[in-house]
Amino acid sequence: MSNHFKEITITNFRGFDSLDINNLRKLNVFVGANNVGKTSILEAAFMLSGMSNPLISNRVNYLRGVIFNNIDNSRYLFHNVDFNNKPLLKGVMTNKEMRRLTFSPITAYDETNASTGNSTNQSVIKQLNFDFDKEDEKGFAYHSKIIVGKDGNLQQETDNNYNESLNALFIPVDKNDTNATTHFSTLVKRNRKQIVINALHDFDPAIESVEALPDGLYLRIKGLKELLPISMAGDGARRMINILSTITSEDFNIVFIDEIDNGMHYSAHKLIWKTILRFIQVHDIQLFVTTHNLDCLMGLENAMYESKDLQNLTNVYNVAKTKQRGFQVYRYGYNELKEAIDNEIEIRR
């Protein structure tokens, strides 16, 4: 049985000064107003999942479109972009271990900015030190770092005494069919494509097969004489192929999907949720996703309505910034989600 998150505590990370998330399940859906920090929650959990990799900070910024090899962009991981706000990420796991990660910079004076008369951000990050552990004790047992070398390239130093047991994946907002082709081609080489085809058949019984050809992916559709290019398929099928092909390419314990509804027609939401819920149940994957789409939540509620087993797998979390108590997370199980939707109670703000 895979090791998954039960609780996550975020301190001084991006826009959050403090946030506690409890009672995590197999499927965890985060909703809330724009810019409330839904993606940051996924990033924090992703960093905890790969805490021994010192390049993880660059990775989460790269997923937002920030240049990968610029270590100074790590400043945006600190709350209010203030290095005095030292981030601390903690996670309680289903095997009862406590994962902890913190990091701190070593800065240097930026002579380039000084020569141009720019008085802002003249102190740049030249080294980022990571401390992490699997126990909730004083201090940290493991350490790693990334450094800007004399040649200007990044160098990493890992802790050889630590072996990572988790394998996590982050799928950003993406409608690029090229990525789907690449991932599915990998599955073909590893003789694992049937896993995706079986899941797609659950999504749409008319899909009989998927073929990876030199110019892209094609679908074999029941009743059609020719293969159908993936670009001609519906948004739901395209998004489903991209997600499932990416997840299946390795044996992942935990998967993070930002804006799962991106590019999908509302009519596809229920089928996508049913397919994904079955998939993570069969393959023992914990899934974290974000959405701001009411149709997407209604599709989830409809999918859960048809299966009590699926109801017990899922929680929806509304992330909100309150005036009195700061950032809070309000949890909705199936009954609370159904009541909110039936009574048109807004849970996305």
Short mmCIF file of C-alpha atoms in Angstrom, two decimals:
data_model
loop_
_atom_site.label_atom_id
_atom_site.label_comp_id
_atom_site.label_asym_id
_atom_site.label_seq_id
_atom_site.Cartn_x
_atom_site.Cartn_y
_atom_site.Cartn_z
CA MET A 1 0.00 0.00 0.00
CA SER A 2 1.36 3.42 -0.98
CA ASN A 3 2.36 6.04 1.56
CA HIS A 4 0.15 9.14 1.31
CA PHE A 5 -0.40 12.47 3.06
CA LYS A 6 -2.87 12.67 5.97
CA GLU A 7 -2.09 16.24 7.06
CA ILE A 8 -0.06 19.15 5.68
CA THR A 9 1.10 22.29 7.49
CA ILE A 10 2.44 25.24 5.48
CA THR A 11 4.34 28.09 7.13
CA ASN A 12 5.88 31.15 5.41
CA PHE A 13 5.52 29.72 1.91
CA ARG A 14 4.53 31.98 -0.99
CA GLY A 15 1.34 33.82 0.00
CA PHE A 16 0.74 31.77 3.15
CA ASP A 17 1.96 32.79 6.58
CA SER A 18 0.29 29.72 8.07
CA LEU A 19 -2.13 27.06 6.82
CA ASP A 20 -3.21 23.67 8.19
CA ILE A 21 -4.89 21.02 6.02
CA ASN A 22 -6.25 17.93 7.78
CA ASN A 23 -8.13 14.73 6.92
CA LEU A 24 -6.65 14.34 3.46
CA ARG A 25 -8.05 11.52 1.36
CA LYS A 26 -7.34 9.69 -1.89
CA LEU A 27 -8.77 12.56 -3.96
CA ASN A 28 -8.32 16.10 -2.63
CA VAL A 29 -9.91 18.94 -4.59
CA PHE A 30 -8.95 22.53 -3.73
CA VAL A 31 -11.25 25.41 -4.63
CA GLY A 32 -11.29 29.09 -3.72
CA ALA A 33 -11.08 32.60 -5.11
CA ASN A 34 -8.51 33.56 -7.71
CA ASN A 35 -5.03 34.16 -6.24
CA VAL A 36 -5.95 32.61 -2.89
CA GLY A 37 -3.10 30.11 -3.16
CA LYS A 38 -4.61 26.86 -4.47
CA THR A 39 -1.62 26.14 -6.70
CA SER A 40 0.76 27.03 -3.85
CA ILE A 41 -0.76 24.25 -1.74
CA LEU A 42 -0.01 21.73 -4.47
CA GLU A 43 3.51 23.11 -4.80
CA ALA A 44 4.16 22.83 -1.06
CA ALA A 45 3.01 19.20 -0.99
CA PHE A 46 5.03 18.48 -4.14
CA MET A 47 8.17 19.91 -2.52
CA LEU A 48 7.56 17.75 0.56
CA SER A 49 7.19 14.70 -1.67
CA GLY A 50 10.60 15.34 -3.24
CA MET A 51 12.28 17.07 -0.33
CA SER A 52 15.66 15.37 -0.86
CA ASN A 53 16.02 16.90 -4.33
CA PRO A 54 17.60 20.37 -4.00
CA LEU A 55 16.39 21.30 -7.49
CA ILE A 56 12.75 20.95 -6.38
CA SER A 57 12.49 24.70 -5.70
CA ASN A 58 13.56 25.50 -9.25
CA ARG A 59 11.18 22.85 -10.53
CA VAL A 60 8.05 24.39 -8.98
CA ASN A 61 9.00 27.80 -10.34
CA TYR A 62 9.68 26.31 -13.78
CA LEU A 63 6.16 24.84 -13.78
CA ARG A 64 4.92 28.43 -13.50
CA GLY A 65 6.99 29.45 -16.50
CA VAL A 66 9.95 30.87 -14.56
CA ILE A 67 13.48 30.25 -15.90
CA PHE A 68 14.70 26.94 -14.45
CA ASN A 69 18.40 27.65 -13.95
CA ASN A 70 17.98 30.96 -12.11
CA ILE A 71 18.33 30.18 -8.41
CA ASP A 72 17.43 33.76 -7.44
CA ASN A 73 13.82 33.09 -8.48
CA SER A 74 13.57 31.01 -5.30
CA ARG A 75 12.99 34.31 -3.49
CA TYR A 76 9.34 34.04 -4.54
CA LEU A 77 8.93 30.92 -2.38
CA PHE A 78 9.43 33.04 0.75
CA HIS A 79 6.33 34.62 2.27
CA ASN A 80 6.12 38.28 1.21
CA VAL A 81 9.46 37.73 -0.61
CA ASP A 82 11.15 38.24 2.77
CA PHE A 83 14.11 35.97 3.59
CA ASN A 84 13.42 36.46 7.30
CA ASN A 85 10.24 34.42 6.79
CA LYS A 86 11.85 30.99 6.75
CA PRO A 87 9.52 28.45 5.11
CA LEU A 88 8.60 25.27 6.97
CA LEU A 89 6.60 22.53 5.28
CA LYS A 90 5.36 19.57 7.32
CA GLY A 91 3.37 16.49 6.38
CA VAL A 92 1.94 13.62 8.42
CA MET A 93 1.85 10.44 6.34
CA THR A 94 -0.39 7.37 6.40
CA ASN A 95 2.57 5.30 7.66
CA LYS A 96 2.76 7.77 10.59
CA GLU A 97 6.07 9.33 9.55
CA MET A 98 6.45 13.11 9.74
CA ARG A 99 8.06 14.77 6.73
CA ARG A 100 9.66 18.18 7.36
CA LEU A 101 11.38 20.56 4.96
CA THR A 102 12.82 24.02 5.39
CA PHE A 103 15.24 26.09 3.32
CA SER A 104 17.26 29.28 3.65
CA PRO A 105 19.34 31.38 1.25
CA ILE A 106 22.88 32.65 1.20
CA THR A 107 22.92 35.94 -0.69
CA ALA A 108 25.54 38.14 -2.28
CA TYR A 109 25.67 41.71 -3.53
CA ASP A 110 24.64 42.01 -7.18
CA GLU A 111 27.21 44.27 -8.82
CA THR A 112 25.29 44.16 -12.11
CA ASN A 113 22.28 45.90 -10.58
CA ALA A 114 24.52 48.33 -8.75
CA SER A 115 26.27 49.41 -11.94
CA THR A 116 22.93 50.20 -13.56
CA GLY A 117 21.83 52.30 -10.62
CA ASN A 118 19.09 49.85 -9.65
CA SER A 119 18.81 49.97 -5.87
CA THR A 120 16.22 47.16 -5.60
CA ASN A 121 16.95 43.45 -5.19
CA GLN A 122 20.73 44.01 -5.20
CA SER A 123 21.08 41.09 -2.82
CA VAL A 124 20.66 37.92 -4.91
CA ILE A 125 20.55 34.26 -3.92
CA LYS A 126 23.81 32.45 -4.62
CA GLN A 127 23.11 29.34 -2.56
CA LEU A 128 19.97 27.68 -1.19
CA ASN A 129 20.34 25.31 1.77
CA PHE A 130 17.75 22.62 2.44
CA ASP A 131 17.18 20.82 5.75
CA PHE A 132 14.76 17.90 5.91
CA ASP A 133 13.77 14.93 8.02
CA LYS A 134 11.23 12.14 8.48
CA GLU A 135 10.83 12.64 12.22
CA ASP A 136 9.42 15.51 14.26
CA GLU A 137 12.50 16.11 16.37
CA LYS A 138 14.66 19.13 17.12
CA GLY A 139 16.97 19.91 14.25
CA PHE A 140 17.18 18.08 10.92
CA ALA A 141 19.05 14.90 10.08
CA TYR A 142 19.50 15.52 6.35
CA HIS A 143 20.87 18.41 4.33
CA SER A 144 21.32 19.39 0.69
CA LYS A 145 21.94 22.55 -1.31
CA ILE A 146 22.13 24.17 -4.72
CA ILE A 147 24.89 26.62 -5.57
CA VAL A 148 25.67 28.99 -8.38
CA GLY A 149 29.10 27.83 -9.54
CA LYS A 150 31.94 30.04 -10.74
CA ASP A 151 30.86 29.30 -14.31
CA GLY A 152 27.35 30.57 -13.53
CA ASN A 153 25.75 27.13 -13.74
CA LEU A 154 23.80 25.46 -10.95
CA GLN A 155 25.47 22.76 -8.90
CA GLN A 156 23.66 20.50 -6.45
CA GLU A 157 24.83 18.63 -3.39
CA THR A 158 22.53 15.87 -2.15
CA ASP A 159 22.54 13.89 1.09
CA ASN A 160 23.70 10.34 0.34
CA ASN A 161 22.39 9.11 3.69
CA TYR A 162 18.77 9.66 2.62
CA ASN A 163 16.75 7.43 0.28
CA GLU A 164 13.48 8.86 -1.01
CA SER A 165 10.51 6.48 -0.83
CA LEU A 166 7.94 8.69 -2.56
CA ASN A 167 7.54 9.24 -6.29
CA ALA A 168 5.40 12.27 -7.10
CA LEU A 169 4.26 13.99 -10.29
CA PHE A 170 3.06 17.56 -10.93
CA ILE A 171 0.92 18.18 -14.04
CA PRO A 172 0.61 21.93 -14.71
CA VAL A 173 -2.03 23.65 -16.83
CA ASP A 174 -1.35 22.31 -20.31
CA LYS A 175 -3.30 21.70 -23.51
CA ASN A 176 -0.26 20.69 -25.55
CA ASP A 177 -0.95 17.54 -27.58
CA THR A 178 2.80 17.08 -28.09
CA ASN A 179 3.23 16.22 -24.41
CA ALA A 180 0.46 13.63 -24.65
CA THR A 181 2.20 12.06 -27.66
CA THR A 182 5.54 11.92 -25.86
CA HIS A 183 4.10 10.31 -22.73
CA PHE A 184 1.97 7.80 -24.64
CA SER A 185 4.94 6.83 -26.82
CA THR A 186 6.85 6.07 -23.61
CA LEU A 187 4.01 3.79 -22.51
CA VAL A 188 4.13 1.93 -25.83
CA LYS A 189 7.86 1.27 -25.34
CA ARG A 190 7.21 0.00 -21.80
CA ASN A 191 4.25 -2.14 -22.89
CA ARG A 192 1.89 -0.20 -20.60
CA LYS A 193 -0.41 1.50 -23.10
CA GLN A 194 -3.29 -0.89 -22.38
CA ILE A 195 -3.68 0.64 -18.91
CA VAL A 196 -4.58 3.98 -20.51
CA ILE A 197 -6.73 2.39 -23.22
CA ASN A 198 -8.78 0.51 -20.61
CA ALA A 199 -9.35 3.73 -18.64
CA LEU A 200 -10.27 5.61 -21.83
CA HIS A 201 -12.77 2.90 -22.69
CA ASP A 202 -14.43 3.56 -19.31
CA PHE A 203 -14.49 7.24 -20.24
CA ASP A 204 -15.91 6.63 -23.72
CA PRO A 205 -16.75 3.05 -24.81
CA ALA A 206 -16.46 4.15 -28.46
CA ILE A 207 -12.68 4.58 -28.03
CA GLU A 208 -11.23 1.19 -28.98
CA SER A 209 -7.53 2.04 -29.08
CA VAL A 210 -4.90 4.77 -29.23
CA GLU A 211 -2.06 4.68 -31.74
CA ALA A 212 1.20 6.65 -31.51
CA LEU A 213 2.26 7.53 -35.07
CA PRO A 214 5.18 9.72 -36.21
CA ASP A 215 2.91 12.76 -36.63
CA GLY A 216 1.02 12.38 -33.35
CA LEU A 217 -1.65 10.36 -31.53
CA TYR A 218 -4.65 8.86 -33.28
CA LEU A 219 -7.80 7.30 -31.86
CA ARG A 220 -9.46 4.17 -33.18
CA ILE A 221 -13.16 4.96 -32.83
CA LYS A 222 -15.88 2.34 -33.17
CA GLY A 223 -17.74 2.81 -36.46
CA LEU A 224 -15.07 5.00 -38.11
CA LYS A 225 -13.14 3.61 -41.07
CA GLU A 226 -10.10 5.80 -40.43
CA LEU A 227 -8.10 6.70 -37.34
CA LEU A 228 -9.04 10.05 -35.82
CA PRO A 229 -6.26 12.56 -34.97
CA ILE A 230 -6.28 13.49 -31.29
CA SER A 231 -6.59 17.14 -32.33
CA MET A 232 -10.03 16.28 -33.73
CA ALA A 233 -11.18 14.57 -30.54
CA GLY A 234 -13.15 16.33 -27.83
CA ASP A 235 -11.39 18.35 -25.14
CA GLY A 236 -12.35 15.75 -22.54
CA ALA A 237 -10.69 12.89 -24.40
CA ARG A 238 -7.57 14.96 -25.10
CA ARG A 239 -7.21 16.05 -21.48
CA MET A 240 -7.92 12.50 -20.29
CA ILE A 241 -5.24 11.02 -22.55
CA ASN A 242 -2.70 13.63 -21.42
CA ILE A 243 -3.40 13.08 -17.72
CA LEU A 244 -3.56 9.27 -17.81
CA SER A 245 -0.54 8.91 -20.10
CA THR A 246 1.53 11.12 -17.81
CA ILE A 247 0.45 9.36 -14.61
CA THR A 248 0.98 5.88 -16.05
CA SER A 249 4.48 6.60 -17.39
CA GLU A 250 5.90 5.70 -13.95
CA ASP A 251 4.69 4.17 -10.68
CA PHE A 252 3.70 7.38 -8.91
CA ASN A 253 2.45 7.44 -5.30
CA ILE A 254 1.11 10.99 -5.39
CA VAL A 255 -0.02 13.15 -8.33
CA PHE A 256 -0.77 16.89 -8.43
CA ILE A 257 -2.91 18.39 -11.23
CA ASP A 258 -3.37 22.15 -11.47
CA GLU A 259 -6.67 23.34 -13.00
CA ILE A 260 -7.88 19.88 -13.91
CA ASP A 261 -10.86 21.36 -15.79
CA ASN A 262 -8.71 23.51 -18.08
CA GLY A 263 -9.87 23.28 -21.69
CA MET A 264 -12.72 20.85 -21.00
CA HIS A 265 -16.35 21.20 -22.01
CA TYR A 266 -18.75 21.05 -19.07
CA SER A 267 -20.40 17.91 -20.45
CA ALA A 268 -17.16 15.93 -19.96
CA HIS A 269 -16.65 16.62 -16.25
CA LYS A 270 -18.70 13.77 -14.79
CA LEU A 271 -17.11 11.15 -17.05
CA ILE A 272 -13.61 12.44 -16.35
CA TRP A 273 -14.15 12.33 -12.59
CA LYS A 274 -15.55 8.78 -12.74
CA THR A 275 -12.59 7.64 -14.83
CA ILE A 276 -10.00 9.33 -12.61
CA LEU A 277 -11.58 8.12 -9.38
CA ARG A 278 -11.57 4.53 -10.60
CA PHE A 279 -8.01 4.90 -11.86
CA ILE A 280 -6.51 6.20 -8.60
CA GLN A 281 -8.44 3.57 -6.64
CA VAL A 282 -7.10 0.70 -8.76
CA HIS A 283 -3.52 2.02 -8.85
CA ASP A 284 -3.41 3.30 -5.23
CA ILE A 285 -2.55 6.91 -6.12
CA GLN A 286 -3.27 9.97 -3.98
CA LEU A 287 -4.43 12.88 -6.11
CA PHE A 288 -4.38 16.63 -5.39
CA VAL A 289 -6.17 18.90 -7.88
CA THR A 290 -7.32 22.50 -8.16
CA THR A 291 -10.35 23.92 -9.93
CA HIS A 292 -12.45 27.08 -9.94
CA ASN A 293 -15.16 25.65 -12.17
CA LEU A 294 -18.65 25.09 -10.77
CA ASP A 295 -19.52 22.66 -13.57
CA CYS A 296 -16.43 20.67 -12.62
CA LEU A 297 -17.62 20.45 -8.99
CA MET A 298 -21.12 19.49 -10.10
CA GLY A 299 -19.62 16.77 -12.28
CA LEU A 300 -17.67 15.50 -9.27
CA GLU A 301 -20.79 15.47 -7.10
CA ASN A 302 -22.71 13.57 -9.78
CA ALA A 303 -19.93 11.00 -10.13
CA MET A 304 -19.82 10.51 -6.35
CA TYR A 305 -23.62 10.21 -6.19
CA GLU A 306 -23.47 7.04 -8.27
CA SER A 307 -20.91 5.30 -6.06
CA LYS A 308 -20.66 5.25 -2.27
CA ASP A 309 -17.11 3.89 -2.55
CA LEU A 310 -16.11 7.00 -4.49
CA GLN A 311 -17.80 9.21 -1.89
CA ASN A 312 -15.45 7.86 0.77
CA LEU A 313 -12.38 8.63 -1.36
CA THR A 314 -12.95 12.35 -1.79
CA ASN A 315 -12.81 15.65 0.06
CA VAL A 316 -13.23 19.16 -1.34
CA TYR A 317 -11.36 21.98 0.43
CA ASN A 318 -12.34 25.63 0.15
CA VAL A 319 -9.28 27.83 0.71
CA ALA A 320 -10.25 31.25 2.07
CA LYS A 321 -8.51 34.27 3.54
CA THR A 322 -10.52 35.50 6.52
CA LYS A 323 -10.27 38.89 8.23
CA GLN A 324 -10.03 37.51 11.76
CA ARG A 325 -8.26 34.14 11.42
CA GLY A 326 -6.10 34.53 8.32
CA PHE A 327 -6.00 31.65 5.85
CA GLN A 328 -8.41 28.82 6.58
CA VAL A 329 -9.40 25.60 4.81
CA TYR A 330 -13.03 24.44 5.00
CA ARG A 331 -13.56 20.76 4.25
CA TYR A 332 -16.53 19.34 2.33
CA GLY A 333 -17.26 15.62 2.20
CA TYR A 334 -19.85 14.27 -0.21
CA ASN A 335 -22.89 15.25 1.90
CA GLU A 336 -21.62 18.79 2.49
CA LEU A 337 -20.72 19.20 -1.18
CA LYS A 338 -24.14 17.97 -2.30
CA GLU A 339 -25.92 20.28 0.14
CA ALA A 340 -23.86 23.27 -1.00
CA ILE A 341 -24.56 22.60 -4.68
CA ASP A 342 -28.27 21.82 -4.15
CA ASN A 343 -28.74 25.05 -2.20
CA GLU A 344 -26.52 27.12 -4.52
CA ILE A 345 -24.11 27.93 -1.70
CA GLU A 346 -20.91 29.42 -3.12
CA ILE A 347 -17.89 27.37 -2.02
CA ARG A 348 -15.35 28.77 -4.48
CA ARG A 349 -14.57 32.03 -2.70
#
